[in-house]
Tab-separated table of C-alpha atoms and ligand atoms in Angstrom:
chain	number	residue	atom	x	y	z
A	513	MET	CA	0.000	0.000	0.000
A	514	ARG	CA	1.111	3.580	-0.553
A	515	ILE	CA	0.992	5.287	2.828
A	516	GLY	CA	1.637	8.922	3.690
A	517	VAL	CA	2.449	9.421	7.370
A	518	ILE	CA	2.045	13.032	8.454
A	519	GLY	CA	4.010	13.764	11.620
A	520	THR	CA	7.435	12.293	12.182
A	521	GLY	CA	7.507	12.254	15.965
A	522	LYS	CA	7.226	9.269	18.267
A	523	VAL	CA	4.033	7.847	16.730
A	524	GLY	CA	4.613	8.780	13.067
A	525	ALA	CA	8.228	7.641	12.931
A	526	THR	CA	7.552	4.399	14.814
A	527	LEU	CA	4.548	3.402	12.688
A	528	GLY	CA	6.106	4.614	9.432
A	529	ASP	CA	9.191	2.564	10.112
A	530	ALA	CA	7.205	-0.576	10.977
A	531	LEU	CA	4.930	-0.253	7.937
A	532	GLY	CA	7.931	0.316	5.672
A	533	ARG	CA	9.709	-2.738	7.055
A	534	ALA	CA	6.534	-4.750	6.374
A	535	GLY	CA	6.848	-3.865	2.687
A	536	HIS	CA	4.506	-0.916	2.344
A	537	GLU	CA	5.510	2.114	0.307
A	538	VAL	CA	5.752	4.724	3.058
A	539	LYS	CA	6.571	8.414	2.811
A	540	LEU	CA	6.903	10.528	5.944
A	541	GLY	CA	5.442	14.016	5.496
A	542	SER	CA	7.441	16.608	7.404
A	543	ARG	CA	7.914	20.336	7.744
A	544	HIS	CA	11.635	19.534	7.512
A	545	PRO	CA	11.929	17.318	4.437
A	546	GLY	CA	15.329	15.790	3.917
A	547	ASP	CA	16.187	15.511	7.617
A	548	SER	CA	16.806	11.849	8.172
A	549	VAL	CA	15.178	9.950	11.014
A	550	GLY	CA	16.090	6.607	9.454
A	551	GLY	CA	13.532	4.380	7.756
A	552	PRO	CA	11.168	5.773	5.095
A	553	PRO	CA	12.042	8.941	3.161
A	554	LEU	CA	11.199	12.322	4.652
A	555	VAL	CA	9.415	14.501	2.098
A	556	ASP	CA	7.234	17.573	2.409
A	557	VAL	CA	3.635	17.075	3.462
A	558	ALA	CA	2.159	17.742	0.005
A	559	ALA	CA	4.452	15.145	-1.585
A	560	ALA	CA	3.631	12.533	1.060
A	561	LEU	CA	-0.089	13.063	0.485
A	562	ALA	CA	0.102	13.134	-3.293
A	563	ALA	CA	1.794	9.725	-3.379
A	564	ALA	CA	-0.574	8.064	-0.898
A	565	ASP	CA	-3.763	6.005	-0.971
A	566	VAL	CA	-3.797	5.873	2.822
A	567	VAL	CA	-2.918	8.810	5.080
A	568	LEU	CA	-1.973	8.430	8.723
A	569	LEU	CA	-2.363	11.582	10.800
A	570	ALA	CA	0.159	11.617	13.654
A	571	VAL	CA	0.441	15.311	14.448
A	572	PRO	CA	-0.588	17.263	17.555
A	573	PRO	CA	-4.364	17.864	17.364
A	574	GLY	CA	-3.816	21.624	17.290
A	575	ALA	CA	-2.070	21.282	13.924
A	576	LEU	CA	-4.983	19.497	12.255
A	577	GLY	CA	-7.194	22.451	11.300
A	578	GLU	CA	-4.595	24.132	9.137
A	579	LEU	CA	-3.269	20.851	7.758
A	580	LEU	CA	-6.697	19.595	6.663
A	581	ALA	CA	-7.698	22.942	5.172
A	582	GLU	CA	-4.461	23.346	3.244
A	583	HIS	CA	-4.473	19.812	1.823
A	584	ALA	CA	-8.208	19.085	1.531
A	585	LYS	CA	-7.962	18.605	-2.218
A	586	SER	CA	-5.298	15.918	-2.137
A	587	LEU	CA	-6.966	14.199	0.831
A	588	ALA	CA	-10.281	13.833	-1.028
A	589	GLY	CA	-11.465	10.225	-1.289
A	590	LYS	CA	-8.520	8.830	0.661
A	591	LEU	CA	-8.532	6.583	3.671
A	592	ILE	CA	-7.560	8.837	6.579
A	593	ILE	CA	-6.300	7.144	9.714
A	594	ASP	CA	-6.662	9.349	12.771
A	595	ALA	CA	-4.088	8.619	15.485
A	596	THR	CA	-4.399	12.061	17.083
A	597	ASN	CA	-5.622	12.537	20.628
A	598	GLN	CA	-7.212	15.746	21.813
A	599	PHE	CA	-7.583	15.941	25.569
A	600	GLY	CA	-9.999	18.212	27.384
A	601	GLY	CA	-12.319	18.775	24.414
A	602	ALA	CA	-15.710	17.317	23.512
A	603	SER	CA	-14.032	14.352	21.824
A	604	ALA	CA	-10.513	12.921	21.686
A	605	ASN	CA	-10.779	12.117	17.980
A	606	ALA	CA	-10.890	14.322	14.900
A	607	SER	CA	-13.723	12.573	13.034
A	608	VAL	CA	-15.939	15.668	12.933
A	609	GLN	CA	-13.036	17.888	11.881
A	610	VAL	CA	-11.992	15.467	9.113
A	611	ALA	CA	-15.562	15.110	7.802
A	612	ALA	CA	-16.012	18.874	7.734
A	613	ALA	CA	-12.754	19.552	5.908
A	614	VAL	CA	-12.751	16.523	3.597
A	615	PRO	CA	-16.322	15.212	3.208
A	616	THR	CA	-15.286	12.461	0.784
A	617	ALA	CA	-12.564	11.037	3.046
A	618	ARG	CA	-12.962	7.533	4.484
A	619	TYR	CA	-12.282	7.948	8.200
A	620	ALA	CA	-10.649	5.350	10.444
A	621	ARG	CA	-9.830	5.580	14.145
A	622	VAL	CA	-6.814	3.526	15.226
A	623	PHE	CA	-3.237	3.687	16.591
A	624	ASN	CA	-4.355	6.028	19.378
A	625	THR	CA	-5.180	3.792	22.362
A	626	LEU	CA	-1.657	2.680	23.343
A	627	GLY	CA	1.537	4.571	24.004
A	628	TRP	CA	3.960	4.571	21.086
A	629	GLU	CA	6.344	2.261	22.954
A	630	ASN	CA	3.825	-0.530	22.405
A	631	PHE	CA	3.739	0.149	18.658
A	632	ALA	CA	7.523	-0.236	18.666
A	633	GLU	CA	7.370	-3.456	20.714
A	634	PRO	CA	3.915	-4.981	20.317
A	635	ILE	CA	4.696	-8.449	21.678
A	636	PHE	CA	3.840	-9.335	25.279
A	637	ASP	CA	4.854	-12.785	26.586
A	638	GLY	CA	5.269	-14.019	23.024
A	639	GLU	CA	1.847	-12.844	21.839
A	640	PRO	CA	0.837	-9.626	20.068
A	641	ALA	CA	-1.309	-7.134	21.949
A	642	ASP	CA	-4.737	-6.277	20.513
A	643	LEU	CA	-5.455	-2.899	18.983
A	644	PHE	CA	-9.005	-1.565	18.912
A	645	PHE	CA	-10.153	0.208	15.791
A	646	SER	CA	-13.193	1.576	13.981
A	647	CYS	CA	-13.735	2.248	10.293
A	648	ARG	CA	-16.213	1.575	7.505
A	649	ALA	CA	-16.797	-2.153	7.063
A	650	ALA	CA	-15.422	-1.932	3.516
A	651	ASP	CA	-12.102	-0.605	4.859
A	652	ARG	CA	-11.763	-3.209	7.610
A	653	PRO	CA	-9.458	-5.526	5.603
A	654	VAL	CA	-7.092	-2.634	4.857
A	655	LEU	CA	-6.924	-1.621	8.502
A	656	GLU	CA	-6.457	-5.227	9.579
A	657	GLU	CA	-3.536	-5.525	7.193
A	658	LEU	CA	-1.895	-2.337	8.480
A	659	ILE	CA	-2.383	-3.166	12.172
A	660	SER	CA	-0.981	-6.659	11.586
A	661	ALA	CA	1.949	-5.159	9.674
A	662	VAL	CA	2.900	-3.236	12.823
A	663	GLY	CA	2.787	-6.520	14.752
A	664	LEU	CA	-0.445	-5.946	16.659
A	665	ARG	CA	-3.658	-7.971	16.479
A	666	PRO	CA	-6.628	-6.044	15.050
A	667	ALA	CA	-9.744	-5.808	17.240
A	668	TYR	CA	-12.576	-4.332	15.147
A	669	LEU	CA	-15.290	-2.411	17.026
A	670	GLY	CA	-17.512	-1.600	14.051
A	671	GLU	CA	-18.381	1.416	11.945
A	672	ASP	CA	-18.489	4.888	13.445
A	673	LYS	CA	-17.285	3.612	16.825
A	674	GLN	CA	-14.478	6.116	17.296
A	675	ASP	CA	-15.857	7.172	20.677
A	676	VAL	CA	-15.802	3.554	21.825
A	677	VAL	CA	-12.178	3.259	20.658
A	678	ASP	CA	-11.449	6.397	22.659
A	679	GLY	CA	-12.894	4.729	25.754
A	680	ALA	CA	-9.950	2.328	25.524
A	681	LEU	CA	-7.650	5.346	25.385
A	682	LEU	CA	-8.977	6.576	28.735
A	683	LEU	CA	-8.734	3.052	30.107
A	684	TRP	CA	-5.098	2.841	29.003
A	685	PHE	CA	-4.192	6.127	30.664
A	686	SER	CA	-5.894	5.115	33.918
A	687	LEU	CA	-4.010	1.826	33.926
A	688	VAL	CA	-0.716	3.623	33.326
A	689	GLN	CA	-1.380	6.034	36.186
A	690	ALA	CA	-2.478	3.241	38.511
A	691	ASN	CA	0.697	1.312	37.712
A	692	GLY	CA	3.242	3.953	38.587
A	693	GLY	CA	3.504	5.410	35.086
A	694	ASN	CA	4.396	2.108	33.397
A	695	ARG	CA	3.506	2.704	29.721
A	696	ARG	CA	4.261	-0.865	28.636
A	697	ILE	CA	0.641	-1.795	29.139
A	698	ALA	CA	-1.714	-3.078	26.437
A	699	PHE	CA	-4.905	-5.052	25.918
A	700	ARG	CA	-5.865	-8.534	24.816
A	701	VAL	CA	-9.407	-9.668	24.045
A	702	LEU	CA	-10.284	-13.216	25.014
A	703	GLN	CA	-12.645	-14.945	22.637
A	704	LYS	CA	-13.834	-18.523	22.053
B	1405	LIG	N1	2.979	9.645	22.189
B	1405	LIG	C1	2.144	8.612	22.206
B	1405	LIG	O1	2.407	7.595	22.872
B	1405	LIG	C2	0.870	8.666	21.394
B	1405	LIG	C3	0.139	7.485	21.217
B	1405	LIG	C4	-1.003	7.509	20.421
B	1405	LIG	C5	-1.410	8.685	19.818
B	1405	LIG	N2	-0.701	9.832	20.033
B	1405	LIG	C6	-1.130	11.053	19.324
B	1405	LIG	O2	-0.391	11.074	18.114
B	1405	LIG	C7	-0.071	12.422	17.746
B	1405	LIG	C8	1.446	12.557	17.656
B	1405	LIG	O3	2.003	12.261	18.919
B	1405	LIG	P1	3.595	12.105	19.091
B	1405	LIG	O4	3.781	11.641	20.481
B	1405	LIG	O5	4.172	11.349	17.968
B	1405	LIG	O6	4.042	13.637	19.008
B	1405	LIG	P2	5.503	14.221	18.726
B	1405	LIG	O7	6.535	13.211	19.029
B	1405	LIG	O8	5.535	15.536	19.414
B	1405	LIG	O9	5.478	14.450	17.141
B	1405	LIG	C9	4.586	15.333	16.524
B	1405	LIG	C10	4.981	15.455	15.078
B	1405	LIG	O10	4.026	16.263	14.398
B	1405	LIG	C11	4.728	17.154	13.556
B	1405	LIG	N3	3.921	18.318	13.257
B	1405	LIG	C12	3.434	19.248	14.097
B	1405	LIG	N4	2.709	20.147	13.423
B	1405	LIG	C13	2.759	19.794	12.113
B	1405	LIG	C14	2.226	20.332	10.905
B	1405	LIG	N5	1.480	21.442	10.925
B	1405	LIG	N6	2.494	19.705	9.743
B	1405	LIG	C15	3.246	18.581	9.716
B	1405	LIG	N7	3.785	18.005	10.825
B	1405	LIG	C16	3.542	18.626	12.000
B	1405	LIG	C17	5.979	17.482	14.341
B	1405	LIG	O11	6.927	17.990	13.444
B	1405	LIG	P3	8.054	19.043	13.855
B	1405	LIG	O12	9.241	18.190	14.170
B	1405	LIG	O13	8.208	19.824	12.611
B	1405	LIG	O14	7.540	19.835	15.013
B	1405	LIG	C18	6.353	16.107	14.864
B	1405	LIG	O15	7.031	15.352	13.889
B	1405	LIG	C19	-0.707	13.315	18.817
B	1405	LIG	O16	-1.967	13.743	18.373
B	1405	LIG	C20	-0.840	12.371	20.015
B	1405	LIG	O17	-1.902	12.755	20.868
B	1405	LIG	C21	0.441	9.839	20.791
């Protein structure tokens, strides 16, 4: 898949690197193209979006408004993966913002419920952790492929369930706080 990762910090660089190693064609969109962080090439944001079928947003939530407005045209019709977390607002996710700026985008909520350290090392006691996600049913196979490529096990919650996904985000933070700040905490769903 051709993936444009916007944001080259802890989340963007970690996921971009993992997806690239899994064989996907990844470009990291940065305000500092050319700086090397290792892994996939660092290009400007417009170039990363132009080359992508799937876009992963891994920027601070405050940067989204301008980013979406400036690049709405090249985001049209694409699968947009929202990994951003806004705290203290009406909602942690950017689904409303994305729909308003890019009405034709296919929105997916994933890669936001665990700390980035668990994206870098997704195996616990020999087994992958589960990652909750929501997206249109038609996009589920794509998301399952990308989550698996990072080494996590996909746990689908259904369409338009971004607020349910975000419940797991709050759960994760509470667990971290209750365990002395240990961020190497993740989830596993038991199923028969
Ligand atoms: N940290 C976690 O464990 C974690 C886990 C899940 C989700 N999240 C969410 O994921 C997002 C990224 O978190 P992070 O921890 O990776 O943050 P981070 O390490 O601070 O990285 C943020 C990245 O966004 C880039 N950026 C900022 N404004 C931009 C713009 N207008 N255009 C393009 N790039 C821009 C920054 O680039 P510059 O270098 O140019 O500033 C930087 O590469 C946040 O929304 C966060 O809530 C974080």
